mmCIF file of C-alpha atoms and ligand atoms in Angstrom:
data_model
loop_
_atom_site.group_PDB
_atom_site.id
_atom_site.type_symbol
_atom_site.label_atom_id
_atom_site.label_comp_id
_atom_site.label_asym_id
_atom_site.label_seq_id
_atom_site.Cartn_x
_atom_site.Cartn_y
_atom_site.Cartn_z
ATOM 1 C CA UNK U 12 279.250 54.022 297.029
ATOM 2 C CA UNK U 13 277.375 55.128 294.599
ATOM 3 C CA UNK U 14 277.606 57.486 291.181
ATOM 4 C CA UNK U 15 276.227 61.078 291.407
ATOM 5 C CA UNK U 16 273.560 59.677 288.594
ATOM 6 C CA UNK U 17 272.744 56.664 290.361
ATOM 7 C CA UNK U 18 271.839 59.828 293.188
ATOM 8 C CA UNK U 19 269.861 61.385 290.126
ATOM 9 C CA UNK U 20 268.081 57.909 289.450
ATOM 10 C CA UNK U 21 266.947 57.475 293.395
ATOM 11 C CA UNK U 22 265.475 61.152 292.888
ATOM 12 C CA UNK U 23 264.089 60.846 290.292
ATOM 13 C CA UNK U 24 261.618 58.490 291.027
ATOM 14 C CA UNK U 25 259.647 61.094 292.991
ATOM 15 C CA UNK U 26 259.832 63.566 290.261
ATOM 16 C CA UNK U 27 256.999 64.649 288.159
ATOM 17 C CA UNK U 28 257.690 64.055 284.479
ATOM 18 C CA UNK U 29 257.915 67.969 283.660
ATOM 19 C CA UNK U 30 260.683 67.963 286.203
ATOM 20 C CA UNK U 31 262.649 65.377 284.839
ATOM 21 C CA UNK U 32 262.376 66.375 281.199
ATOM 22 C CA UNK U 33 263.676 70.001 282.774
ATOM 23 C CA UNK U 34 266.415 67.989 284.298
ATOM 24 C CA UNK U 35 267.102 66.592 280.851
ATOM 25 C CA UNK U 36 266.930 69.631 278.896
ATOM 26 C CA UNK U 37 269.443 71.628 281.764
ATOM 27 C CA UNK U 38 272.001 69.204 281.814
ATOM 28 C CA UNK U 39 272.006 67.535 278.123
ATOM 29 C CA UNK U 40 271.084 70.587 276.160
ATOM 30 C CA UNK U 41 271.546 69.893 272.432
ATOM 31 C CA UNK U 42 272.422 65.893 272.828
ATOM 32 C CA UNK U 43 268.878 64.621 274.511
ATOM 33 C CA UNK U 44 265.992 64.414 272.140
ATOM 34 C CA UNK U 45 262.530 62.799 272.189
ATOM 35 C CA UNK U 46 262.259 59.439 270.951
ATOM 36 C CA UNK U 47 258.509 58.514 269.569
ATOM 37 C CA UNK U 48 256.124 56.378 267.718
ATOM 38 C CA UNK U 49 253.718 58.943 267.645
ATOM 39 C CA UNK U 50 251.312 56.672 269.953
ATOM 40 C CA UNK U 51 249.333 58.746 272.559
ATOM 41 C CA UNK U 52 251.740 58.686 275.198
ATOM 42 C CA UNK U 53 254.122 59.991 272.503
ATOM 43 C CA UNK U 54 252.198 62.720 271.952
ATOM 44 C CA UNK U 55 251.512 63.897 275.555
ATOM 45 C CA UNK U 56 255.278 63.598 275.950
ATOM 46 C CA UNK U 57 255.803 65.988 273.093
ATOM 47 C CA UNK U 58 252.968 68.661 273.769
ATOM 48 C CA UNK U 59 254.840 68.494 277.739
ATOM 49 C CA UNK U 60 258.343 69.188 276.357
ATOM 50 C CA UNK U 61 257.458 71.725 273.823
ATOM 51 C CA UNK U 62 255.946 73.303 276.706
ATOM 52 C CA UNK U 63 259.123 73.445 278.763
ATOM 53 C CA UNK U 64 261.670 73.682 275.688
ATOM 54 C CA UNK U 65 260.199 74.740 272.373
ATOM 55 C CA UNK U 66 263.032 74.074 270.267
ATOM 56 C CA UNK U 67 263.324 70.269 271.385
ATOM 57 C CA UNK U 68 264.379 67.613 268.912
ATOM 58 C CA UNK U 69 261.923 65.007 268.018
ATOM 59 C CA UNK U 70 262.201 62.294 266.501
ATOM 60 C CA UNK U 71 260.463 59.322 264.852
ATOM 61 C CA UNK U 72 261.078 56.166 262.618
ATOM 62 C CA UNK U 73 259.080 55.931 259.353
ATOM 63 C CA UNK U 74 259.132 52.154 258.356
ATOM 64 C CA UNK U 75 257.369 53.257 255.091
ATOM 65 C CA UNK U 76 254.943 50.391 256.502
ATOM 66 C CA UNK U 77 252.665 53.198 258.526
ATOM 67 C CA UNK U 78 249.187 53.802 258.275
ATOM 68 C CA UNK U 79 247.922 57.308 256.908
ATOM 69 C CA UNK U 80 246.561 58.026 260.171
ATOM 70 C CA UNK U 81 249.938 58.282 261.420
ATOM 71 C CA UNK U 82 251.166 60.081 258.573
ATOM 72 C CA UNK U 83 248.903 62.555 259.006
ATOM 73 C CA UNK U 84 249.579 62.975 262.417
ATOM 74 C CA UNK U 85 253.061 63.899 261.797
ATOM 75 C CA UNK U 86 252.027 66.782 259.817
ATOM 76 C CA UNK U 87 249.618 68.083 262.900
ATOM 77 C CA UNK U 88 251.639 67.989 265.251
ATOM 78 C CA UNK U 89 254.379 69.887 262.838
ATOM 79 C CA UNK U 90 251.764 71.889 262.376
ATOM 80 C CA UNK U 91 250.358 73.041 265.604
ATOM 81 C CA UNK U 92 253.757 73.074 268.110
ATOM 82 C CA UNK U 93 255.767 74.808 264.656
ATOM 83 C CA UNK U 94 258.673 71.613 265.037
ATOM 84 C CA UNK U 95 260.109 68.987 262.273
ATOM 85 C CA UNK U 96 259.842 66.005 263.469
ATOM 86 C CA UNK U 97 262.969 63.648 262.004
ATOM 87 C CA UNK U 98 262.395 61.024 260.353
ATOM 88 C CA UNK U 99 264.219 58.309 260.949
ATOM 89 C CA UNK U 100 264.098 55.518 257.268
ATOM 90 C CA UNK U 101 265.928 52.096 256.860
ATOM 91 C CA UNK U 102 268.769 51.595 254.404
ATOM 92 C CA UNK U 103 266.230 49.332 252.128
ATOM 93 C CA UNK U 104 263.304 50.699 250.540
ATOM 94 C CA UNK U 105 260.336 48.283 251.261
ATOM 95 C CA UNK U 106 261.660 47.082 247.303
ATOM 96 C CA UNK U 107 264.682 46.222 248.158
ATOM 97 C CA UNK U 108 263.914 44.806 251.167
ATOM 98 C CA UNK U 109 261.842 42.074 249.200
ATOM 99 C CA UNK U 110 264.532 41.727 246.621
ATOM 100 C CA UNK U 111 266.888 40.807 249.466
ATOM 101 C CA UNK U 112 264.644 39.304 251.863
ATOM 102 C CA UNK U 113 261.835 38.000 249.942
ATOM 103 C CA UNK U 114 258.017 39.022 249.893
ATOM 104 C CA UNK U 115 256.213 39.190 253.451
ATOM 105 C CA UNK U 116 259.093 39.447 255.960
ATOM 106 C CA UNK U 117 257.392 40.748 258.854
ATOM 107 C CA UNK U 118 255.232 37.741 258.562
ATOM 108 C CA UNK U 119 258.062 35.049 258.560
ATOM 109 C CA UNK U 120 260.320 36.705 259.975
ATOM 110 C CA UNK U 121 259.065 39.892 262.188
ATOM 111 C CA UNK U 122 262.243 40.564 264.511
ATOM 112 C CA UNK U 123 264.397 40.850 261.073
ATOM 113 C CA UNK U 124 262.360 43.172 259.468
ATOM 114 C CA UNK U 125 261.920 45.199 262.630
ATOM 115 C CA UNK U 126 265.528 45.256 262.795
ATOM 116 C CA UNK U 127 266.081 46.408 259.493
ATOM 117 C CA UNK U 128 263.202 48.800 259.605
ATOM 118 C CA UNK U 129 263.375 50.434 263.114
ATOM 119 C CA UNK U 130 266.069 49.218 265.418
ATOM 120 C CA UNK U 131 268.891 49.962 263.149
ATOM 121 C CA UNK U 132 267.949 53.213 261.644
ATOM 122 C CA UNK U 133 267.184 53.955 265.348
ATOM 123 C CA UNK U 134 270.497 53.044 266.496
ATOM 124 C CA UNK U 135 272.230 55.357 264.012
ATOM 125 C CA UNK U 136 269.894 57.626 265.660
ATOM 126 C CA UNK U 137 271.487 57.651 269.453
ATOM 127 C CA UNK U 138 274.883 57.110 268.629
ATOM 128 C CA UNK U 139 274.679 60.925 268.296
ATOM 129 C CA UNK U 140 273.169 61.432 271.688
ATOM 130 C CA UNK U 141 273.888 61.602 275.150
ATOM 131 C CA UNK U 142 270.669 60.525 276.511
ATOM 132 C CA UNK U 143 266.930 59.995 274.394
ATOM 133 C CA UNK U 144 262.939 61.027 276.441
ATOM 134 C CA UNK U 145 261.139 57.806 275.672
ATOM 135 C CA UNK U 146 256.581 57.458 276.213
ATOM 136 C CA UNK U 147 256.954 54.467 277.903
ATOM 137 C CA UNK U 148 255.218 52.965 280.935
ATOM 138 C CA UNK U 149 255.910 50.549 283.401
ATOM 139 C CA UNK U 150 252.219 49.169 283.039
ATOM 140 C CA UNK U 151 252.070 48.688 278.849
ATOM 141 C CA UNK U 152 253.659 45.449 278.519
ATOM 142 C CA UNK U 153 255.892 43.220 281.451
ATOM 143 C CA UNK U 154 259.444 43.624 279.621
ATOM 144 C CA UNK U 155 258.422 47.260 280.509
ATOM 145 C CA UNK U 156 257.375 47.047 284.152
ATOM 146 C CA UNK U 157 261.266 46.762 285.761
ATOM 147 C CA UNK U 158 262.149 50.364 283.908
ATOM 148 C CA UNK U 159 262.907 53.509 285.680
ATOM 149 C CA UNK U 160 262.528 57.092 285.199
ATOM 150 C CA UNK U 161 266.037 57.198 284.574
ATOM 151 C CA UNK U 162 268.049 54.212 283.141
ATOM 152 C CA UNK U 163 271.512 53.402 281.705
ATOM 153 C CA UNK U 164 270.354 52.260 278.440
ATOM 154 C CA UNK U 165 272.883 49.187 277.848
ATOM 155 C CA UNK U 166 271.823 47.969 274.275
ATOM 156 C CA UNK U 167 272.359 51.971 272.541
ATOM 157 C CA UNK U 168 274.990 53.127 274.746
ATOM 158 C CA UNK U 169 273.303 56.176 276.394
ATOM 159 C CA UNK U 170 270.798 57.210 278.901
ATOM 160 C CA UNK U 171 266.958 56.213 278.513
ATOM 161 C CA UNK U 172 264.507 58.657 280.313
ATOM 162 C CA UNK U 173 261.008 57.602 280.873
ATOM 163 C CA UNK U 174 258.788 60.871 282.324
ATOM 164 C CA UNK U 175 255.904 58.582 281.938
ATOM 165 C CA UNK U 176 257.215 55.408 283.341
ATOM 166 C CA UNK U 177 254.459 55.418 286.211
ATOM 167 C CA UNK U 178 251.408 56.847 284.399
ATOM 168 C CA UNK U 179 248.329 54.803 283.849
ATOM 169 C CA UNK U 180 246.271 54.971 280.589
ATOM 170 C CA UNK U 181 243.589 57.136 282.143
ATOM 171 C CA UNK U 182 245.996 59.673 283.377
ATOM 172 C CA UNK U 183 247.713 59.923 280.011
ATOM 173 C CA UNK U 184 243.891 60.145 278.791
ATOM 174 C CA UNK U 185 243.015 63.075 280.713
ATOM 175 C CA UNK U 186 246.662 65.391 279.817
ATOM 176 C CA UNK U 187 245.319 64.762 276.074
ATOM 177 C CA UNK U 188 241.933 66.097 276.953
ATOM 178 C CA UNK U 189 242.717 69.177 279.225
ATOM 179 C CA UNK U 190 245.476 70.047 276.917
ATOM 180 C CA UNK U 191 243.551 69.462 273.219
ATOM 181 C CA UNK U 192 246.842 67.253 272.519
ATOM 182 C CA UNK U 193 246.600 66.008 268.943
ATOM 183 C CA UNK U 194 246.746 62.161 268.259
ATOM 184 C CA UNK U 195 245.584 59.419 266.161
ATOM 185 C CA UNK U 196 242.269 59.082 265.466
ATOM 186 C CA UNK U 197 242.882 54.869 265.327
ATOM 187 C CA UNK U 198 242.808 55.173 269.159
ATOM 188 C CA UNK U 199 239.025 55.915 268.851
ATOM 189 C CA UNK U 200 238.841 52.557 266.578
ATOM 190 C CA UNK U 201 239.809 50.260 268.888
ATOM 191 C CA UNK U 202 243.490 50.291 268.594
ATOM 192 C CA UNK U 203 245.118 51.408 271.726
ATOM 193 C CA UNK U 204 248.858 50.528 270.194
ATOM 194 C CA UNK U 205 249.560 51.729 266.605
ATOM 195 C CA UNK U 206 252.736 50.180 264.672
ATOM 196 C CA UNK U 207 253.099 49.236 260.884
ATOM 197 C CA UNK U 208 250.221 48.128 258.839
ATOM 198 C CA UNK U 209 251.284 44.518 258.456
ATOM 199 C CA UNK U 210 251.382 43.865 262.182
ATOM 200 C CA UNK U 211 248.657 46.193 263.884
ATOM 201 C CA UNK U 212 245.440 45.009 263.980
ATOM 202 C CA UNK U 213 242.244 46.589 266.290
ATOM 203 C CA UNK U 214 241.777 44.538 269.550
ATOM 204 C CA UNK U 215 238.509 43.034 270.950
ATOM 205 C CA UNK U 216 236.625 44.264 273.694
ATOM 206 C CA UNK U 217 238.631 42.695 276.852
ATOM 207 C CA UNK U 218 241.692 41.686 275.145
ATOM 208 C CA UNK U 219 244.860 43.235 276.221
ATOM 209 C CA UNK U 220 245.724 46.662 274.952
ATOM 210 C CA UNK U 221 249.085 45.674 272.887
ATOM 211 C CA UNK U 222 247.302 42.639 271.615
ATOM 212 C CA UNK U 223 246.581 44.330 268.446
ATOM 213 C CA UNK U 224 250.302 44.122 267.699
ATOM 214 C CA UNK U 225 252.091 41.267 266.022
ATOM 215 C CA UNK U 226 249.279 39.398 266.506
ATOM 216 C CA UNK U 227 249.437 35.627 266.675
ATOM 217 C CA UNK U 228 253.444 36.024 266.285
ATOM 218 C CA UNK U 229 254.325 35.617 269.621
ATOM 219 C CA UNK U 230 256.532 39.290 269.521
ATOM 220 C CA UNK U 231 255.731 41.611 272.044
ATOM 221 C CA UNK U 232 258.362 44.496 271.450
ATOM 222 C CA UNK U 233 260.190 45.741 267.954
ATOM 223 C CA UNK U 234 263.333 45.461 270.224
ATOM 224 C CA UNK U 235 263.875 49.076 271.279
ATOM 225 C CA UNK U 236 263.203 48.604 274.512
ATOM 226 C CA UNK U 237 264.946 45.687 276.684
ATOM 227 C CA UNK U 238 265.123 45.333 280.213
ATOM 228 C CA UNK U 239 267.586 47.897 281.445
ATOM 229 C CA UNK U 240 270.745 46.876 283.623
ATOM 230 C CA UNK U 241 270.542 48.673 287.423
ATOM 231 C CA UNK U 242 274.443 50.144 287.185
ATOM 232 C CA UNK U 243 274.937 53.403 285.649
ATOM 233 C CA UNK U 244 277.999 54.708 284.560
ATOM 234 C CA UNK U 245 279.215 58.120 286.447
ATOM 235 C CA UNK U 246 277.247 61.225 285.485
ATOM 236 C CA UNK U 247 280.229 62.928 284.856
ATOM 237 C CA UNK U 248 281.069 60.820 281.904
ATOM 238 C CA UNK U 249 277.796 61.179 280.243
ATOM 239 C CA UNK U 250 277.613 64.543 280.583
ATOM 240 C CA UNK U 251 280.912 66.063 278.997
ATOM 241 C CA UNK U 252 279.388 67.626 275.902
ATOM 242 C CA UNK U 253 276.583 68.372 276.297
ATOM 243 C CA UNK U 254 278.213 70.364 279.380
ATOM 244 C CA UNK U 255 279.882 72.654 276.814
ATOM 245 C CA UNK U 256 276.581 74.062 275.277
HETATM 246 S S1 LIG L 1567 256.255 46.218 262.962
HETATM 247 FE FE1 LIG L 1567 256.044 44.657 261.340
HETATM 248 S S2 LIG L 1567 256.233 45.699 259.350
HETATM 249 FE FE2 LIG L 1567 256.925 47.102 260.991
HETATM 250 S S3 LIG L 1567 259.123 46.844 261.020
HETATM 251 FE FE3 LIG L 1567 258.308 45.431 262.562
HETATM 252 S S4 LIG L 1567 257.906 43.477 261.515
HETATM 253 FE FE4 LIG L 1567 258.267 45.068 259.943
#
């Protein structure tokens, strides 16, 4: 038998991602916000939900490892959709972090510093959320293909939605161009995936479109996004407060 969100999930897979962010938005209210890196799909995500729900939270991890570019985005999108986009910052400044950890983690080490940097302060994050909107697709990397539009996210404890989990580059392309969606101007250099300074580098004509990222280090994903378990707990449960806004 199965849950009235595993119902959700089956429908959901014909939805069209402005109908499943109103889903979100109707029945989580004040505990779903939007998760991104500010990477293009991030941003067509966020000029889409402003659209629908003007007031959404947004939010974002600052490493302190991020190139201007990025920075600078942050303050144009601010800017132009009149939001605050949280930023989300590790317990250790990049200082102590050396002090503790020595010079050069992410190059010895890149899932600890990730973890320090972004998966922690991001799991602070969720546990005050029912459910986070993430920009991924099923076609950016394989640990992504498998996801849903709707998913029981077992690592944070909540509900993952993925608007975008069957949109192809060009589509995503072609919302930032009939929409005059803002983004990072390293796209146009030849880096189609934008992380921390230390482990983004521009990729080569015919070379995969993440290969710019931890290059050489074997590390495909900072470790926010793991293959997602097909159970989901009943709706009913995940639901209770944000029922009461
Ligand atoms: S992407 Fe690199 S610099 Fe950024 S948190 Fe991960 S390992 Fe550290």
């Amino acid at each position: 038998m199965k849950t009235d969100l595993e119902r959700v999930q089956i429908l959901a897979e014909n939805w069209s991602a402005e109908q499943l962010l109103s889903w979100a938005f109707a029945t989580y209210g004040e505990n779903v916000a939007l998760a991104t890196g500010m990477g293009i799909e991030g941003m067509v995500l966020t000029d889409m939900a402003w659209r629908i729900n003007p007031s959404l939270k947004i939010f974002t991890g600052d490493t302190d490892f991020l190139f201007p570019e990025t920075y600078d985005l942050m303050d144009r999108v601010e800017a132009k959709y009149g939001i605050k986009i949280e930023r989300l910052y590790a317990d250790l400044t990049p200082e102590e972090q050396e002090r503790e950890h020595g010079p050069g983690l992410w190059a010895r080490d890149p899932d600890q510093c990730c973890s320090i940097r972004k998966v922690e302060p991001l799991r602070r994050k969720l546990a005050t959320l029912d459910a986070w909107v993430t920009a991924i697709r099923r076609s950016q990397t394989p640990e992504r293909a498998s996801v849903r539009k709707l998913n029981w996210d077992a690592k944070f404890g909540l509900l993952k939605i993925c608007p975008l989990a069957d949109w192809t580059r060009e589509r995503v392309s072609t919302y930032v161009f009939d929409h005059d969606v803002p983004y990072n101007p390293l796209h146009d250099r030849n880096y189609p995936s934008i992380g921390c300074t230390h482990c983004t580098r521009a990729v080569q004509p015919g070379e995969d479109a993440r290969a710019g990222r931890w290059s050489g280090l074997g590390k495909t994903e900072c470790g926010l996004h793991t293959p997602e378990p097909a159970s989901l707990p009943p709706l009913v449960q995940l639901v209770g407060a944000a029922g009461d806004d």
